[in-house]
Tab-separated table of C-alpha atoms (C1' of nucleotides) in Angstrom:
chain	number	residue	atom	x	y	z
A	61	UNK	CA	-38.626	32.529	16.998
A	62	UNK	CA	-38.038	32.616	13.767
A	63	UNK	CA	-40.407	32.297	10.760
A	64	UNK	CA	-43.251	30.624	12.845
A	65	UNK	CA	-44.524	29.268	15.932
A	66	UNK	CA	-43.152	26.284	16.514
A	67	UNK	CA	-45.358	23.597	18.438
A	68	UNK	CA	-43.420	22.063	21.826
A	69	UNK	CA	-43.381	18.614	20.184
A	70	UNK	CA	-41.012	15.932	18.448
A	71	UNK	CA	-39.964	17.402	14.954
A	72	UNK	CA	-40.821	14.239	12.753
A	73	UNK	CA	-38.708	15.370	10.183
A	74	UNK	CA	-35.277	14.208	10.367
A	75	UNK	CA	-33.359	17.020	8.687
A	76	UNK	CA	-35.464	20.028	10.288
A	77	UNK	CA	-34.655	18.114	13.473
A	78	UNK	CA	-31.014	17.841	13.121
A	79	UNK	CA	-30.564	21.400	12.102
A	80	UNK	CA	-32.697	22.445	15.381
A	81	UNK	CA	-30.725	20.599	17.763
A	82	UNK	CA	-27.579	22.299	16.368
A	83	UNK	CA	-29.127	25.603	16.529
A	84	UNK	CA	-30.780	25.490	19.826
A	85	UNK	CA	-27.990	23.514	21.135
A	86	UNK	CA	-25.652	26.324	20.432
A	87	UNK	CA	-28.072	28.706	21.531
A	88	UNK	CA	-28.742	26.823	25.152
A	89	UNK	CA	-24.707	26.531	25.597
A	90	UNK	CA	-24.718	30.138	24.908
A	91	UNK	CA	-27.671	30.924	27.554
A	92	UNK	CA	-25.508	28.911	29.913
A	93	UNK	CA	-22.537	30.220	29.423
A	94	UNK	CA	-24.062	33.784	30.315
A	95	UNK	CA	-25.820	32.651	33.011
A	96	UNK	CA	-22.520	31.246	35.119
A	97	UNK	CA	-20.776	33.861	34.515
A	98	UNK	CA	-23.544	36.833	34.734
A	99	UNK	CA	-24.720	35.611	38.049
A	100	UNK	CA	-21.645	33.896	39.122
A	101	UNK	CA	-22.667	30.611	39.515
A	102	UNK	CA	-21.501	27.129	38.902
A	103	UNK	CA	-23.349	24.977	35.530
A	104	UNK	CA	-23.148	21.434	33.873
A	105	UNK	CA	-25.416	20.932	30.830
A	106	UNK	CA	-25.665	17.575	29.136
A	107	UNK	CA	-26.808	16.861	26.202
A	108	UNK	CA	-26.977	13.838	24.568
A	109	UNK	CA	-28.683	12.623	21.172
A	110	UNK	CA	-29.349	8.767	20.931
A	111	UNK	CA	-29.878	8.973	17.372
A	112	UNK	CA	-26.542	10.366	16.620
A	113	UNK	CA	-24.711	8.572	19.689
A	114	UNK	CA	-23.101	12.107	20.625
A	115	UNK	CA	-22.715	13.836	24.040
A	116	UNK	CA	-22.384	17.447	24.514
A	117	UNK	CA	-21.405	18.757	27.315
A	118	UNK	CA	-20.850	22.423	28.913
A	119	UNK	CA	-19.621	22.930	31.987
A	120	UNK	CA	-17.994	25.452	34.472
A	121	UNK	CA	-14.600	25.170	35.682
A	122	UNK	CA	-16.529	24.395	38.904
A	123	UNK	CA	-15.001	26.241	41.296
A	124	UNK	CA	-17.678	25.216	44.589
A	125	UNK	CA	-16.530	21.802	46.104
A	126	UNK	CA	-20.066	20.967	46.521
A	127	UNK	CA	-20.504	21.124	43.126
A	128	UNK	CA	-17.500	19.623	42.243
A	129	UNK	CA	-18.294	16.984	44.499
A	130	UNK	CA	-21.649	16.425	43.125
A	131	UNK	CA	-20.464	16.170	39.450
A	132	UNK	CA	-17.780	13.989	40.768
A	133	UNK	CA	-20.076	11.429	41.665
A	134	UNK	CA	-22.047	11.339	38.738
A	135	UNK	CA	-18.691	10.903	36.525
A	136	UNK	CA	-17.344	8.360	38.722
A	137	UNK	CA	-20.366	5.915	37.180
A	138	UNK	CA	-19.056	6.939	33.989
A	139	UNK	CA	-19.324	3.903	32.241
A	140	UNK	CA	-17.505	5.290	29.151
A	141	UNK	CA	-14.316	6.418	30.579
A	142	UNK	CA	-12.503	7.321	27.052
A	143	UNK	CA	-12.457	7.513	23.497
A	144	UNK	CA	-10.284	9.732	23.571
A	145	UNK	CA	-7.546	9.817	21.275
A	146	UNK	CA	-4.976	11.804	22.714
A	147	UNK	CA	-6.127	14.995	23.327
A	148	UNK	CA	-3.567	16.191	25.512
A	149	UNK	CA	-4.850	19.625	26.021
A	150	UNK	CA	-8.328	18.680	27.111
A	151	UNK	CA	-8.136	21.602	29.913
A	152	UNK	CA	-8.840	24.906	30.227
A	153	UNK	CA	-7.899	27.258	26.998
A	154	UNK	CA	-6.555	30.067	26.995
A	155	UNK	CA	-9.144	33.251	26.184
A	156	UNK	CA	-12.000	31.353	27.550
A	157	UNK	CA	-12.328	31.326	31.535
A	158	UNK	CA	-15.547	29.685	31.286
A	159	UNK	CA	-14.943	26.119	30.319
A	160	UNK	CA	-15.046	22.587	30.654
A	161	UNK	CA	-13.317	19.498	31.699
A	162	UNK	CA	-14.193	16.282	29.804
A	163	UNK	CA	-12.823	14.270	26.662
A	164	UNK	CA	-12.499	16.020	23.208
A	165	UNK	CA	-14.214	19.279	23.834
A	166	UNK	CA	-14.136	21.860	21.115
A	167	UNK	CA	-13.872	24.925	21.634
A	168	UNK	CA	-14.702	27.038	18.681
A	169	UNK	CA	-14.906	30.680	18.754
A	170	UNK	CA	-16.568	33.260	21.293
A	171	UNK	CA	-19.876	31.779	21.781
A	172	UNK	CA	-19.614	27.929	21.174
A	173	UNK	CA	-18.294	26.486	23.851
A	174	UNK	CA	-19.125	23.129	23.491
A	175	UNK	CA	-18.405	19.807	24.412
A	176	UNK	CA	-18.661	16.583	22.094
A	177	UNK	CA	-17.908	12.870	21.689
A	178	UNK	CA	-19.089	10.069	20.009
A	179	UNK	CA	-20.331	7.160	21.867
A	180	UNK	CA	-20.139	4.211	19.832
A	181	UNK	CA	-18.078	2.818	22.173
A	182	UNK	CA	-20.949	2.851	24.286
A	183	UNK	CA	-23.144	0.834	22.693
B	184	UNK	CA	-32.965	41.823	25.897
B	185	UNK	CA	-34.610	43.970	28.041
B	186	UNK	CA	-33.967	47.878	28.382
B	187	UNK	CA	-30.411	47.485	27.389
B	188	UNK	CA	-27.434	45.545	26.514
B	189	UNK	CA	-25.636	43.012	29.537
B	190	UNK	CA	-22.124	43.264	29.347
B	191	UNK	CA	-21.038	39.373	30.091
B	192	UNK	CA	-19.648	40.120	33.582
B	193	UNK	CA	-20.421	39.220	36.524
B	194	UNK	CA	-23.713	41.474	37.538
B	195	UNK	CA	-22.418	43.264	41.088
B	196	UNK	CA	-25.536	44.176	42.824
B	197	UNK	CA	-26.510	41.360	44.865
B	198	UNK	CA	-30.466	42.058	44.165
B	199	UNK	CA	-30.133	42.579	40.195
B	200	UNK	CA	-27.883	39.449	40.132
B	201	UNK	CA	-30.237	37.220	42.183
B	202	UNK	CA	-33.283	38.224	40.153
B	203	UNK	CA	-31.193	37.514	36.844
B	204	UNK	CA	-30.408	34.915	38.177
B	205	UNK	CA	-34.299	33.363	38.740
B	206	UNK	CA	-35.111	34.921	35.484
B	207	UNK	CA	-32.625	33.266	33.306
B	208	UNK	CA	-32.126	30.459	35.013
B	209	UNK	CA	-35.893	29.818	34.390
B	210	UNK	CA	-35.778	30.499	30.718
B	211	UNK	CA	-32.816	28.032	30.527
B	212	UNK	CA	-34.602	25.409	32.162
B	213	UNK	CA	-37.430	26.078	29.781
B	214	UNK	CA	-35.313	26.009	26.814
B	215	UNK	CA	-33.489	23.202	28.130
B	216	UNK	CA	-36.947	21.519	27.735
B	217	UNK	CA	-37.715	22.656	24.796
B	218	UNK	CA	-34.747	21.459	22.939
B	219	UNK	CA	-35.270	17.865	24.511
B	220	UNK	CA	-38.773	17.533	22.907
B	221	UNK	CA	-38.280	19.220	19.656
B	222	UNK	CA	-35.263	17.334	19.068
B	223	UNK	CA	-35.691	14.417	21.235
B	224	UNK	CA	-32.376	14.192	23.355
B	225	UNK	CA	-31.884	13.524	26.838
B	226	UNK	CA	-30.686	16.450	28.972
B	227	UNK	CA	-29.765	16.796	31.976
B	228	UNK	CA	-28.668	20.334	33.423
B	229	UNK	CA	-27.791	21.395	36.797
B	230	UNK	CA	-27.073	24.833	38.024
B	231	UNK	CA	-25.413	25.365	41.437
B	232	UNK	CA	-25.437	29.295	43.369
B	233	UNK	CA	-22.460	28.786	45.905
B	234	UNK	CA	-23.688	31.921	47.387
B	235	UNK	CA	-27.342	30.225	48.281
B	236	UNK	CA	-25.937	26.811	48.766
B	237	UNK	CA	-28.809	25.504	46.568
B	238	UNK	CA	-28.821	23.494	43.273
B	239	UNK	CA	-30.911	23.741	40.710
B	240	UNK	CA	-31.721	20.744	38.014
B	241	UNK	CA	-33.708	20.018	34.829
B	242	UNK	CA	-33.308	16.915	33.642
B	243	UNK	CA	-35.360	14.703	30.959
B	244	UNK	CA	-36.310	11.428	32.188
B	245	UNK	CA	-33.603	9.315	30.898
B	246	UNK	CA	-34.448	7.617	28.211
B	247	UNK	CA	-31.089	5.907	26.929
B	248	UNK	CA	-29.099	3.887	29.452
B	249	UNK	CA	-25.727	5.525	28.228
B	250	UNK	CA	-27.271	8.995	29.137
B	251	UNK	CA	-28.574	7.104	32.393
B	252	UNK	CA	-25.388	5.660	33.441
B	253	UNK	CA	-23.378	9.053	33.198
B	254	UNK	CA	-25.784	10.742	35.177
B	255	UNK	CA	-25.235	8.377	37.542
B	256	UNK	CA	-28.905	7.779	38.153
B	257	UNK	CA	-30.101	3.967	37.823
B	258	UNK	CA	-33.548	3.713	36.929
B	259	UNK	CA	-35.658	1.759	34.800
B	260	UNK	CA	-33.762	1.436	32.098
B	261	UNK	CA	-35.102	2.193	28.674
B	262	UNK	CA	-34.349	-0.065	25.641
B	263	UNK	CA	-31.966	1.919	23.958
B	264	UNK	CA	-33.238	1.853	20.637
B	265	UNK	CA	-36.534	3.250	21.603
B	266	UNK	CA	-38.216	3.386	18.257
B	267	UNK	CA	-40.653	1.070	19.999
B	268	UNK	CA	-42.689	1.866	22.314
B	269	UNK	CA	-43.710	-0.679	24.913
B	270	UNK	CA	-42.807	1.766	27.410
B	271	UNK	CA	-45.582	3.710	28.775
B	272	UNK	CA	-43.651	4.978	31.368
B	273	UNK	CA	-41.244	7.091	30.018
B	274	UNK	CA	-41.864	7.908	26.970
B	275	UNK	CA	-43.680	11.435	25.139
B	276	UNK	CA	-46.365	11.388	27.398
B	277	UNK	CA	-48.876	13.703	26.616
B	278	UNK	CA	-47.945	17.272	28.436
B	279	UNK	CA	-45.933	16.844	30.857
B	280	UNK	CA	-43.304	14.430	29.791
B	281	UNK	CA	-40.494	16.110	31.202
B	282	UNK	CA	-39.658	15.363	34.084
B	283	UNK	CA	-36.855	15.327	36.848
B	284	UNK	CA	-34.942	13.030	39.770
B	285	UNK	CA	-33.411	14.383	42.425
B	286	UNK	CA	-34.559	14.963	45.801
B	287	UNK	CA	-36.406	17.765	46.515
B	288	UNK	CA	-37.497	18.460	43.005
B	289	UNK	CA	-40.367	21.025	42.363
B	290	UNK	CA	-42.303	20.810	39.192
B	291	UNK	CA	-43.853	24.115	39.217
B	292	UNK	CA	-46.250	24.905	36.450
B	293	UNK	CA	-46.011	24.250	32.651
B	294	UNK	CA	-42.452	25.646	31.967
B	295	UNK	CA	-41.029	25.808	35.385
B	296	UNK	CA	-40.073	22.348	35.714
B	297	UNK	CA	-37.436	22.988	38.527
B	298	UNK	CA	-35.765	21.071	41.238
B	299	UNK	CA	-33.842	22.937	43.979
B	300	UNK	CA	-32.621	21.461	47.059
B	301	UNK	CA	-30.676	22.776	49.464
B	302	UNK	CA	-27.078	21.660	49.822
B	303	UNK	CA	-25.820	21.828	52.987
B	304	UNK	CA	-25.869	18.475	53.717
B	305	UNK	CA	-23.124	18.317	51.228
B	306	UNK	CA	-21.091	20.420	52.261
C	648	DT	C1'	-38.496	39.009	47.668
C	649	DG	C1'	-42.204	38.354	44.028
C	650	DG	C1'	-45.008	39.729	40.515
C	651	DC	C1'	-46.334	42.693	36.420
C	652	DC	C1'	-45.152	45.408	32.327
C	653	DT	C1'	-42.712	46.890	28.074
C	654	DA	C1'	-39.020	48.497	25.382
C	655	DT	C1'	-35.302	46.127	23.398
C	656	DG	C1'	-31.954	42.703	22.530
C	657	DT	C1'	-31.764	37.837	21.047
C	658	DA	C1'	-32.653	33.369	19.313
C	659	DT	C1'	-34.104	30.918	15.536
C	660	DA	C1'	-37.649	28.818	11.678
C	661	DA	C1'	-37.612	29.130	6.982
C	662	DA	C1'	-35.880	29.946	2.827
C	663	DC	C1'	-32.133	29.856	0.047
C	664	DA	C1'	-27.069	29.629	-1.219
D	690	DT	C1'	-25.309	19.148	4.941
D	691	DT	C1'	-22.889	23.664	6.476
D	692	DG	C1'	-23.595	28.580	6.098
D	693	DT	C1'	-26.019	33.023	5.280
D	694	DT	C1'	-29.965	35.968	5.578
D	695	DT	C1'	-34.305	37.790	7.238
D	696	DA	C1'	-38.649	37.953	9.445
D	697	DT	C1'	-40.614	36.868	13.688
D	698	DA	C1'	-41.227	34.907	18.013
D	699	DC	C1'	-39.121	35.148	22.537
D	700	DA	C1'	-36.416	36.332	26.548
D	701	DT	C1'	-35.417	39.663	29.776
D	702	DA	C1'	-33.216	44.393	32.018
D	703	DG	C1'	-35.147	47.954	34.359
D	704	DG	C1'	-39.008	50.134	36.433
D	705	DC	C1'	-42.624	50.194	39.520
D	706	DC	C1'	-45.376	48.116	42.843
DNA sequence: TGGCCTATGTATAAACA
DNA sequence: TTGTTTATACATAGGCC
């Protein structure tokens, strides 16, 4: 898409690379987003880029136990618990059905539901 | 795309929503994919039809032990700052670098790297 | 269901602001 | 680097088997 094929490896440049990720990144939320609620069914997408130490996340409000279960147990390992600073309202807006639990999400506008936290603490 | 416009609703006919369903849930998976080589990120997506009791999940193969530990899946771990190689294993292989966990995974061909496994045991 | 096949709607690489 | 804009490459709804 776009002005030219694009081959399915690492983009070596830094910049061009940066500014895909955000695109696509947006765009892949989006496809998500669609999909759970088009065909009614329950997603997590994670996304995380070492370079930047950043997790995005998307998620349903999971509304199968199974799959609430499931995700469950992955959390539970968490080993980063928080870095959050007091985000009281980390759950469910308003507008937006579709959304996601986790730390600091931001929820910008229609389409860009999206998920993100630094992970310095991490390291 | 395709003959006309989706409104973002749930799709009511049980056959057109199961065949979106294969059909985008594919061409997330593939984009998922995509996104993880161009841009080199770890992703891990799961997608979950309470209706079919099945899940569905793409995920890269771990590279960063942050990633690793949220997923909840301990495996090798990776040195972090992977700008060196020393790790044959899991690291840009060739073609088929992608790759997936999980029990029950199927890697189909090129970009239909799927796993599905049933979920009753879970339930 | 499970493929094909296209007409169309989208996503997005590049270029530029 | 954060947004636009635009040209193209892709994804996919609907049909038909």
């Amino acid at each position: 898409m776009g002005r030219g094929k694009v081959e399915l490896k690492r983009i070596e440049d830094k910049v061009s690379r940066q500014v895909s990720f955000t695109k696509r990144r947006n765009g892949l939320m989006k496809k998500a987003h669609e999909l759970s609620v088009l065909c009614d069914v329950d997603i997590a997408l994670f996304a995380f880029s070492p370079g930047r130490d950043r997790l995005y996340e998307f998620s349903t409000n999971n509304r199968s136990p199974p799959f609430e279960d499931m995700m469950g147990l992955k959390k539970n390992s968490t080993p980063f618990q928080d870095d959050k600073e007091g985000d009281p309202n980390d759950y469910t807006p308003p507008a937006k059905k579709q959304v996601h639990h986790a730390t600091g999400y931001i929820l910008q506008e229609d389409n860009k539901i999206t998920t993100s936290r630094k992970m310095e603490s991490l390291l």
